[in-house]
Each structure stands twice: as C-alpha cells, then as structure tokens.
Tab-separated table of C-alpha atoms in Angstrom:
chain	number	residue	atom	x	y	z
B	1	MET	CA	79.855	90.485	60.250
B	2	PHE	CA	76.903	89.913	61.751
B	3	VAL	CA	76.269	86.285	62.303
B	4	PRO	CA	72.417	86.748	65.219
B	5	PRO	CA	72.266	84.063	67.244
B	6	GLY	CA	70.518	81.518	66.685
B	7	THR	CA	71.912	81.357	63.138
B	8	TYR	CA	75.237	80.351	61.597
B	9	SER	CA	78.002	81.783	59.670
B	10	THR	CA	77.401	79.986	55.804
B	11	ALA	CA	80.923	78.219	54.592
B	12	GLY	CA	82.949	81.007	51.540
B	13	SER	CA	81.761	84.188	53.240
B	14	GLY	CA	85.021	85.579	53.200
B	15	THR	CA	85.907	85.910	57.317
B	16	GLY	CA	88.750	83.995	57.539
B	17	ASP	CA	90.161	83.192	61.335
B	18	ASP	CA	88.778	86.289	62.515
B	19	TYR	CA	85.107	84.669	63.220
B	20	CYS	CA	85.512	82.633	66.128
B	21	ILE	CA	81.716	81.026	66.962
B	22	VAL	CA	83.111	78.467	69.221
B	23	ALA	CA	86.560	78.190	70.770
B	24	PRO	CA	87.264	75.116	71.738
B	25	ALA	CA	90.552	73.737	74.159
B	26	ILE	CA	93.944	73.319	72.798
B	27	PRO	CA	94.668	69.815	73.558
B	28	HIS	CA	98.201	69.128	76.062
B	29	ASP	CA	100.887	68.156	74.276
B	30	PRO	CA	103.544	65.693	76.005
B	31	ALA	CA	105.713	66.006	73.457
B	32	SER	CA	106.230	69.386	75.682
B	33	GLY	CA	107.545	68.655	78.185
B	34	ILE	CA	105.416	70.690	79.907
B	35	PRO	CA	103.004	68.466	82.846
B	36	PRO	CA	99.894	68.575	81.952
B	37	LEU	CA	97.974	70.726	85.084
B	38	ALA	CA	101.105	72.869	84.966
B	39	PRO	CA	100.310	76.860	82.943
B	40	LYS	CA	100.906	76.478	79.122
B	41	PRO	CA	102.974	79.439	77.048
B	42	VAL	CA	100.310	81.011	75.593
B	43	PRO	CA	99.554	78.969	71.423
B	44	ARG	CA	99.631	81.924	69.451
B	45	ASP	CA	96.577	80.321	67.472
B	46	ALA	CA	94.602	80.097	70.964
B	47	ARG	CA	90.732	82.053	70.740
B	48	CYS	CA	89.371	82.983	74.070
B	49	PRO	CA	86.003	81.431	74.598
B	50	VAL	CA	84.761	83.906	75.654
B	51	CYS	CA	85.452	87.579	73.509
B	52	GLY	CA	87.023	85.421	70.642
B	53	MET	CA	90.563	87.455	71.244
B	54	TYR	CA	93.921	85.727	70.740
B	55	PRO	CA	94.802	86.146	74.642
B	56	ALA	CA	98.954	85.326	72.647
B	57	ARG	CA	98.049	89.349	71.894
B	58	PHE	CA	97.119	90.290	75.393
B	59	GLU	CA	100.294	88.241	77.324
B	60	ARG	CA	100.753	90.285	80.722
B	61	TRP	CA	96.794	90.114	81.123
B	62	ALA	CA	96.654	86.277	79.957
B	63	ALA	CA	94.754	83.399	81.998
B	64	GLN	CA	94.389	80.180	81.190
B	65	ILE	CA	92.346	77.041	82.772
B	66	ILE	CA	93.292	73.309	82.832
B	67	TYR	CA	91.271	70.298	82.742
B	68	THR	CA	91.597	66.772	83.402
B	69	ASP	CA	92.469	65.782	80.222
B	70	GLY	CA	95.436	68.635	80.482
B	71	ALA	CA	93.418	70.810	77.880
B	72	SER	CA	93.215	74.366	78.225
B	73	HIS	CA	91.409	76.770	77.162
B	74	PHE	CA	93.143	80.437	77.263
B	75	PHE	CA	91.388	84.354	78.226
B	76	ASP	CA	92.394	87.000	77.172
B	77	SER	CA	92.239	88.098	80.773
B	78	PRO	CA	90.692	87.810	84.115
B	79	VAL	CA	87.661	88.802	83.580
B	80	ASN	CA	86.657	86.702	80.612
B	81	LEU	CA	88.471	83.268	82.917
B	82	HIS	CA	85.688	85.056	85.469
B	83	VAL	CA	83.029	85.749	83.281
B	84	PHE	CA	83.798	81.918	82.126
B	85	LEU	CA	83.849	80.125	85.164
B	86	ALA	CA	80.445	82.279	86.307
B	87	ASP	CA	78.290	80.321	83.028
B	88	MET	CA	80.390	77.306	81.607
B	89	SER	CA	77.511	76.381	80.013
B	90	ARG	CA	77.194	79.429	77.817
B	91	TYR	CA	81.282	78.673	76.606
B	92	THR	CA	81.242	75.333	76.527
B	93	THR	CA	79.519	71.492	75.826
B	94	ALA	CA	82.988	69.622	76.413
B	95	TYR	CA	83.147	70.771	79.258
B	96	THR	CA	82.159	71.543	82.986
B	97	GLU	CA	83.337	72.760	86.735
B	98	ALA	CA	83.727	69.639	88.021
B	99	ASP	CA	86.603	68.300	84.928
B	100	ILE	CA	88.845	71.725	86.052
B	101	ARG	CA	91.830	71.329	87.801
B	102	ALA	CA	93.345	74.281	87.187
B	103	SER	CA	93.110	77.778	86.372
B	104	TYR	CA	96.329	80.491	85.723
B	105	VAL	CA	95.876	84.624	85.966
B	106	THR	CA	99.171	86.828	84.680
B	107	ASP	CA	100.671	88.952	86.562
B	108	LEU	CA	101.351	91.736	85.786
B	109	SER	CA	104.195	93.432	87.038
B	110	SER	CA	107.037	90.546	86.581
B	111	GLY	CA	104.848	88.159	84.191
B	112	SER	CA	104.551	84.853	85.594
B	113	TRP	CA	101.484	82.614	85.575
B	114	LEU	CA	100.115	81.904	89.160
B	115	GLN	CA	97.205	80.682	90.564
B	116	ALA	CA	94.367	82.154	89.356
B	117	SER	CA	92.433	81.827	93.608
B	118	ALA	CA	95.181	83.221	94.579
B	119	ALA	CA	96.668	86.725	92.910
B	120	TRP	CA	95.303	89.860	94.262
B	121	TYR	CA	93.257	91.595	91.601
B	122	VAL	CA	92.562	94.981	91.279
B	123	LEU	CA	88.875	96.459	90.712
B	124	GLY	CA	88.639	99.552	89.792
B	125	SER	CA	91.097	100.943	88.221
B	126	ASN	CA	92.396	103.112	85.683
B	127	ALA	CA	93.842	100.168	83.626
B	128	LEU	CA	93.193	99.346	79.678
B	129	GLY	CA	93.060	95.426	79.460
B	130	PRO	CA	93.437	94.335	75.857
B	131	MET	CA	89.438	94.882	75.226
B	132	ARG	CA	90.846	99.546	75.945
B	133	ASP	CA	88.682	99.176	78.609
B	134	GLY	CA	88.576	98.339	82.614
B	135	ASN	CA	90.385	95.045	83.199
B	136	LEU	CA	91.550	93.544	86.451
B	137	PRO	CA	95.054	93.302	86.573
B	138	ALA	CA	96.152	90.021	88.773
B	139	PHE	CA	99.240	91.115	91.090
B	140	ALA	CA	101.525	87.402	93.261
B	141	THR	CA	101.218	89.589	96.513
B	142	ARG	CA	99.176	92.170	98.074
B	143	GLU	CA	102.019	94.587	98.032
B	144	SER	CA	101.874	95.251	94.728
B	145	ALA	CA	98.714	95.343	93.408
B	146	LEU	CA	98.451	98.142	96.588
B	147	ALA	CA	101.093	99.346	94.700
B	148	PHE	CA	99.705	99.008	91.541
B	149	ALA	CA	95.754	100.477	93.093
B	150	GLN	CA	97.985	103.334	94.267
B	151	GLU	CA	99.263	104.486	91.428
B	152	GLN	CA	96.437	104.107	88.820
B	153	GLY	CA	93.037	103.764	91.514
B	154	GLY	CA	91.245	101.021	92.290
B	155	LYS	CA	90.238	98.507	94.909
B	156	VAL	CA	92.425	95.314	96.078
B	157	ILE	CA	90.415	92.435	95.966
B	158	VAL	CA	90.705	88.743	96.401
B	159	ALA	CA	89.994	85.565	94.170
B	160	ASP	CA	86.693	85.106	96.146
B	161	ASP	CA	85.286	88.520	95.797
B	162	VAL	CA	84.442	88.714	92.268
B	163	THR	CA	81.413	88.375	91.379
B	164	LEU	CA	79.831	88.435	87.985
B	165	ASP	CA	78.910	92.417	89.927
B	166	SER	CA	81.111	93.219	90.614
B	167	LEU	CA	82.273	93.163	87.438
B	168	ARG	CA	79.793	95.528	86.299
B	169	THR	CA	80.517	98.409	88.567
B	170	PRO	CA	81.393	101.112	86.110
B	171	ILE	CA	85.307	100.876	86.752
B	172	PRO	CA	86.277	104.572	85.966
B	173	SER	CA	88.995	103.604	82.492
B	174	ALA	CA	85.100	102.156	80.431
B	175	ARG	CA	84.805	104.830	78.141
B	176	HIS	CA	84.398	101.672	75.276
B	177	HIS	CA	82.992	103.659	72.349
B	178	GLN	CA	82.589	107.210	73.215
B	179	HIS	CA	83.192	108.814	70.500
B	180	PRO	CA	83.933	112.559	69.914
B	181	ARG	CA	80.583	114.460	67.939
C-alpha cells in the first residue's frame, strides 16, 4: 500500500503490522537488570525508524541509539544509524542529538555490541546487508575490518569518515531492483 507524503493511512486498511509510519523508541525496562545506557538485545517487535524493517531479523547488522531516559531506537544496519543521525528531526520529534547518550553497532565478526564511534567500518564491499544491497559492516578491530575488506572488497574507514556523501557513493553489491527481462 502506498501512502503519499503528507497523507495518513486509514484505520482498518488491512496492512497489519507490516506498515510503519513512525517507529517509536523502545522505553528502558528497569526489570531487565540491564543498565539504562548499556546495549540491549534487539526486541523482536522493534522497527527501524529509517526504513521500517525489523532489526531483530538481522542481528549481525543491528545498531542502536540510547537516549538520556534509557529509551532506545534500533536500526537494521549501521547505514541507517548514520542516516538517522544525519537528520534526526526527520525520523523523531521526541528526541534531539543532545538526548543521545550512547550508540552501538554490532561487530559483524562476533555479534557483540561495540560503541559506534570506536568501530571500524568497511565501505563499498560486496557484502549484502539487510536490504539486500550494499552496506556498512562494522568491526571491533582494524585487523578484522582489513581481513573482511581483503575478502569482500571495500575500504576500511572510521566512524568520523562516515558521511551521507560517502554512503551515496556507488557500492559494487548494490544491485537493487535490477531484474532480468
């Protein structure tokens, strides 16, 4: 179902839970025993605020932001985390950049959370991310990122090098919507 910008879906449209207008932040659950600013497991029903996908389906690619109140936004990939950070007001009115207390990405090698600012990323590899196109895999060490880049192609960069312009550059694996005739 296509809903043009500036219009809203009507109740009972039959879209079920596959349609997401705004993905809200998930409140911190004090009963979880997890400290408010620590990385949290991705809830099964969490939606990426950028693309609407379910990050729990792609845990090796997942990312998250944690706000002052302990609430979290979850992302299906480091790309969408960085897209969100570049234009937060487009995706949330509840929080601003000043409200962010932590951001994490998943180390593609181990599946462990690491601070997004400390990660090594591989830009332009042949690895297909959750949306089945080029992505930005994250790694805990430079050595892991270099080994991945040697196998899958791409350039190893740090978080400060990730910009919207760098994410717009052609990625070899981005074959989205190219169907044979």
